[in-house]
């Protein structure tokens, strides 16, 4: 198991190095005159040149990258070029909002999708047909459209939940719940339908196995069969899909954060990329990569727990 974990950690570290490096190359290749953007169009050529030197943009690219990477290794992610805000502080204030949305959405998707997929696969009939219809509808509905409809229905027409804003969980638990209900609902619909379909297929495959028929012939109870044996065998598929959903939700949270004015990582990534704010973009990319790597390792450990053969692959 330690060898299995060591391999996953090693491959994760490679991603932590490669993805921010790729982001640096793409940002520097496509960046305009950042110093001019910071100072404004009225700045003189001398002022722009001085600002360019102050930001280090007049040095070779490899030197710029190594300077950033060396500082990042020491825990210093730099300062935003446009707001002078510490990148570490920006991440500390925005990561909790994004993670709140993604983690709660993943938990909701796991509970609802497993229940729907398991029930559809076990009982079949009309319940299975309803799940198929709901899955198609869930895929077809654009997330941003659903978010706007939720705002109109449940924040404007019937003002149950706030239309915009985010309340940190440490300030007010009730306010936090009310502020994330609509964003989580908008994100969860697609995640639930996608995961429920995968769970349904995996459970149906397990139910057709010979060893399941043998257990039934021996008179094992339905509860024990489903929750002790079938779900464990189908858990590999469910965990893998949920892990992919979590990673996809990190990107999908961008539109939700903009619609609901939630100060998360997606919103700051969009604005900083448009401005060419390199330290802030690299900070968001690095933190997001670390989150994805950690989630992947946890999912791999879960898959290894459910399926010991996976540790050998």
XYZ file of C-alpha atoms in Angstrom:
313
model
C 0.000 0.000 0.000
C 2.901 2.364 0.745
C 4.351 1.750 -2.720
C 0.919 2.460 -4.233
C 0.697 5.727 -2.272
C 4.283 6.728 -3.121
C 3.609 6.322 -6.861
C 0.484 8.467 -6.645
C 2.318 11.186 -4.691
C 5.197 11.160 -7.199
C 2.869 11.519 -10.194
C 1.006 14.289 -8.338
C 4.237 16.224 -7.759
C 4.989 16.031 -11.480
C 1.602 17.652 -12.184
C 2.236 20.349 -9.548
C 5.404 21.300 -11.455
C 4.086 20.913 -15.015
C 0.718 22.697 -14.861
C 1.889 26.023 -13.314
C 4.854 25.909 -15.758
C 2.458 25.564 -18.684
C 0.298 28.376 -17.284
C 3.400 30.600 -17.028
C 4.383 29.917 -20.658
C 0.862 30.574 -21.972
C 0.440 33.758 -19.931
C 3.805 35.203 -20.949
C 3.311 34.201 -24.593
C -0.069 35.934 -24.789
C 0.461 38.855 -22.399
C 0.205 42.418 -23.664
C 2.092 45.377 -22.215
C 1.175 44.777 -18.573
C 3.168 47.749 -17.308
C 1.219 50.060 -19.637
C -2.081 48.549 -18.436
C -1.117 49.114 -14.796
C 0.034 52.715 -15.288
C -2.585 53.738 -17.837
C -2.361 55.203 -21.303
C -1.119 58.566 -20.034
C 2.128 57.097 -18.628
C 5.389 58.116 -20.312
C 7.742 55.660 -21.994
C 10.233 56.097 -19.153
C 7.575 55.298 -16.529
C 6.518 52.169 -18.434
C 10.142 51.036 -18.770
C 10.717 51.583 -15.048
C 7.562 49.617 -14.162
C 8.579 46.821 -16.529
C 11.963 46.586 -14.806
C 10.290 46.737 -11.384
C 8.089 43.747 -12.279
C 11.090 41.891 -13.663
C 9.565 41.591 -17.124
C 12.763 42.824 -18.793
C 14.645 39.720 -17.663
C 14.837 36.424 -19.622
C 11.738 34.219 -19.324
C 13.607 31.334 -17.702
C 14.955 33.706 -15.045
C 11.465 35.083 -14.398
C 10.069 31.564 -14.026
C 12.869 30.317 -11.764
C 12.464 33.398 -9.571
C 8.726 32.723 -9.176
C 9.222 28.949 -8.651
C 11.956 29.505 -6.044
C 9.766 31.937 -4.115
C 6.763 29.580 -4.383
C 8.837 26.753 -2.908
C 9.493 29.025 0.080
C 5.746 29.720 0.377
C 5.916 33.193 -1.179
C 3.401 33.463 -4.051
C 4.109 37.141 -4.617
C 1.826 40.167 -4.834
C -0.913 41.004 -7.349
C 0.432 43.444 -9.949
C -2.860 45.339 -10.120
C -4.181 45.374 -6.541
C -0.938 44.945 -4.536
C -2.793 42.299 -2.521
C -0.740 39.352 -1.325
C -1.552 36.313 -3.468
C -1.462 34.092 -0.382
C -4.034 36.364 1.299
C -6.178 36.371 -1.867
C -6.151 32.569 -1.886
C -6.889 32.352 1.843
C -10.000 34.514 1.437
C -11.279 32.955 -1.807
C -10.466 29.235 -1.543
C -12.999 28.596 1.300
C -15.870 29.980 -0.812
C -15.043 27.807 -3.827
C -14.382 24.713 -1.716
C -17.676 25.248 0.139
C -19.565 25.087 -3.152
C -17.617 22.153 -4.587
C -17.487 19.998 -1.442
C -21.175 20.457 -0.575
C -22.163 19.824 -4.202
C -20.057 16.637 -4.274
C -21.629 15.387 -1.023
C -25.138 16.119 -2.327
C -24.296 14.409 -5.628
C -22.864 11.369 -3.834
C -25.874 10.852 -1.578
C -28.602 11.542 -4.147
C -26.861 9.854 -7.088
C -26.029 6.666 -5.188
C -29.621 6.441 -3.872
C -31.139 7.021 -7.334
C -28.686 4.780 -9.191
C -29.014 1.959 -6.682
C -32.822 2.126 -6.630
C -33.072 2.276 -10.448
C -30.733 -0.698 -10.902
C -32.348 -2.839 -8.196
C -36.050 -2.148 -8.764
C -35.866 -1.338 -12.505
C -39.331 -0.736 -14.081
C -40.820 2.759 -13.982
C -38.199 4.013 -11.527
C -35.420 3.205 -14.000
C -37.326 4.951 -16.820
C -37.838 8.054 -14.680
C -34.100 8.154 -13.953
C -33.337 7.933 -17.683
C -35.636 10.881 -18.411
C -34.205 12.929 -15.536
C -30.654 12.160 -16.676
C -31.338 13.433 -20.189
C -32.995 16.557 -18.771
C -30.089 17.111 -16.389
C -27.561 16.919 -19.219
C -29.631 19.134 -21.505
C -30.191 21.989 -19.037
C -27.276 24.466 -19.145
C -25.995 25.163 -15.655
C -25.889 28.960 -16.075
C -29.535 28.969 -17.314
C -30.632 26.907 -14.327
C -28.746 29.282 -12.006
C -30.540 32.294 -13.498
C -33.929 30.562 -13.207
C -33.261 29.729 -9.553
C -32.442 33.380 -8.883
C -35.700 34.506 -10.551
C -37.877 31.885 -8.849
C -36.403 31.602 -5.351
C -34.659 34.927 -4.825
C -36.794 37.486 -6.689
C -40.349 36.141 -7.170
C -40.332 34.268 -3.866
C -37.504 35.803 -1.804
C -36.493 32.736 0.179
C -32.763 32.791 -0.551
C -30.375 35.692 -1.277
C -29.788 36.361 -4.995
C -26.101 37.176 -4.549
C -23.365 37.165 -1.963
C -21.588 34.668 0.248
C -21.504 34.383 4.040
C -18.433 32.579 5.500
C -19.361 29.574 7.605
C -17.341 30.958 10.523
C -19.446 34.131 10.676
C -22.972 32.744 10.502
C -23.834 29.067 9.899
C -27.451 29.826 8.923
C -26.378 32.613 6.607
C -23.777 30.340 5.020
C -26.406 27.663 4.327
C -28.805 30.207 2.802
C -26.051 31.715 0.638
C -24.975 28.414 -0.947
C -28.344 26.667 -1.469
C -28.997 28.130 -4.922
C -25.397 27.858 -6.232
C -25.098 24.271 -5.004
C -28.457 23.357 -6.579
C -27.333 24.812 -9.920
C -24.108 22.809 -9.793
C -25.578 19.603 -8.352
C -28.160 18.845 -11.051
C -25.593 17.907 -13.686
C -23.353 16.114 -11.190
C -26.240 14.034 -9.811
C -27.528 12.925 -13.207
C -24.053 12.010 -14.485
C -23.083 10.104 -11.350
C -26.465 8.344 -10.965
C -26.186 6.909 -14.461
C -22.713 5.514 -13.754
C -23.780 4.071 -10.384
C -26.858 2.499 -12.002
C -24.745 0.793 -14.678
C -22.153 -0.424 -12.174
C -24.810 -1.833 -9.802
C -26.609 -3.583 -12.665
C -23.340 -5.214 -13.740
C -22.669 -6.442 -10.194
C -26.231 -7.759 -9.759
C -25.716 -9.973 -12.818
C -22.556 -11.595 -11.432
C -22.670 -15.301 -10.552
C -21.499 -14.717 -6.978
C -24.512 -12.449 -6.380
C -26.868 -15.201 -7.559
C -25.050 -17.603 -5.256
C -25.540 -15.290 -2.276
C -29.232 -14.934 -3.129
C -29.614 -18.713 -3.420
C -28.105 -19.044 0.072
C -30.848 -16.756 1.394
C -28.787 -13.665 2.263
C -30.948 -10.692 3.202
C -31.519 -7.933 0.654
C -30.049 -5.305 2.987
C -26.851 -7.262 3.503
C -26.576 -8.132 -0.192
C -26.982 -4.552 -1.364
C -25.147 -2.533 1.273
C -22.423 -5.038 2.212
C -21.552 -6.646 -1.118
C -23.068 -4.902 -4.155
C -22.306 -1.332 -3.124
C -18.714 -2.228 -2.231
C -18.153 -3.824 -5.632
C -19.799 -0.922 -7.445
C -18.036 1.632 -5.229
C -14.972 1.783 -7.498
C -17.028 3.236 -10.339
C -18.896 5.589 -8.033
C -15.719 6.917 -6.417
C -14.014 7.428 -9.765
C -16.968 9.342 -11.190
C -17.312 11.464 -8.052
C -13.615 12.307 -8.206
C -13.974 13.463 -11.800
C -17.108 15.391 -10.861
C -15.217 17.178 -8.066
C -12.491 18.253 -10.473
C -15.056 19.320 -13.076
C -16.974 21.306 -10.449
C -13.848 23.355 -9.674
C -14.058 24.657 -13.241
C -17.850 24.737 -13.339
C -17.942 26.910 -10.231
C -16.670 29.841 -12.327
C -20.052 30.669 -13.877
C -21.892 30.106 -10.605
C -19.526 32.426 -8.744
C -20.061 35.147 -11.338
C -23.869 34.803 -11.395
C -24.194 34.757 -7.596
C -21.340 37.265 -7.005
C -19.440 34.800 -4.825
C -15.817 35.850 -4.178
C -14.214 32.529 -5.108
C -11.195 31.353 -7.062
C -13.064 31.112 -10.365
C -14.051 34.748 -10.311
C -10.547 35.963 -9.466
C -9.012 33.655 -12.104
C -11.186 35.111 -14.867
C -10.465 38.729 -13.932
C -6.727 38.223 -13.338
C -6.292 36.320 -16.619
C -8.016 39.099 -18.562
C -5.691 41.674 -16.930
C -2.524 39.592 -17.335
C -1.941 39.556 -13.551
C 0.668 36.782 -13.660
C 1.322 36.260 -9.899
C -2.413 35.959 -9.166
C -3.047 33.594 -12.095
C -0.123 31.352 -11.112
C -1.287 31.366 -7.494
C -4.792 30.216 -8.467
C -3.413 27.570 -10.852
C -0.963 26.245 -8.250
C -3.582 26.036 -5.487
C -6.126 24.436 -7.841
C -3.546 21.882 -8.999
C -2.684 21.007 -5.400
C -6.386 20.511 -4.594
C -6.877 18.300 -7.656
C -3.779 16.224 -6.838
C -4.874 15.707 -3.219
C -8.393 14.700 -4.312
C -6.964 12.280 -6.875
C -4.741 10.654 -4.261
C -7.694 10.277 -1.878
C -9.821 8.785 -4.684
C -7.007 6.397 -5.674
C -6.686 5.256 -2.061
C -10.445 4.709 -1.947
C -10.354 2.710 -5.170
C -7.430 0.703 -3.800
C -9.471 -0.018 -0.667
C -12.505 -1.257 -2.643
C -10.420 -3.077 -5.258
C -7.021 -4.354 -4.041
C -6.095 -5.303 -7.641
C -5.941 -1.579 -8.477
C -2.916 -1.201 -6.178
C -0.942 -3.491 -8.484
C -1.810 -1.669 -11.709
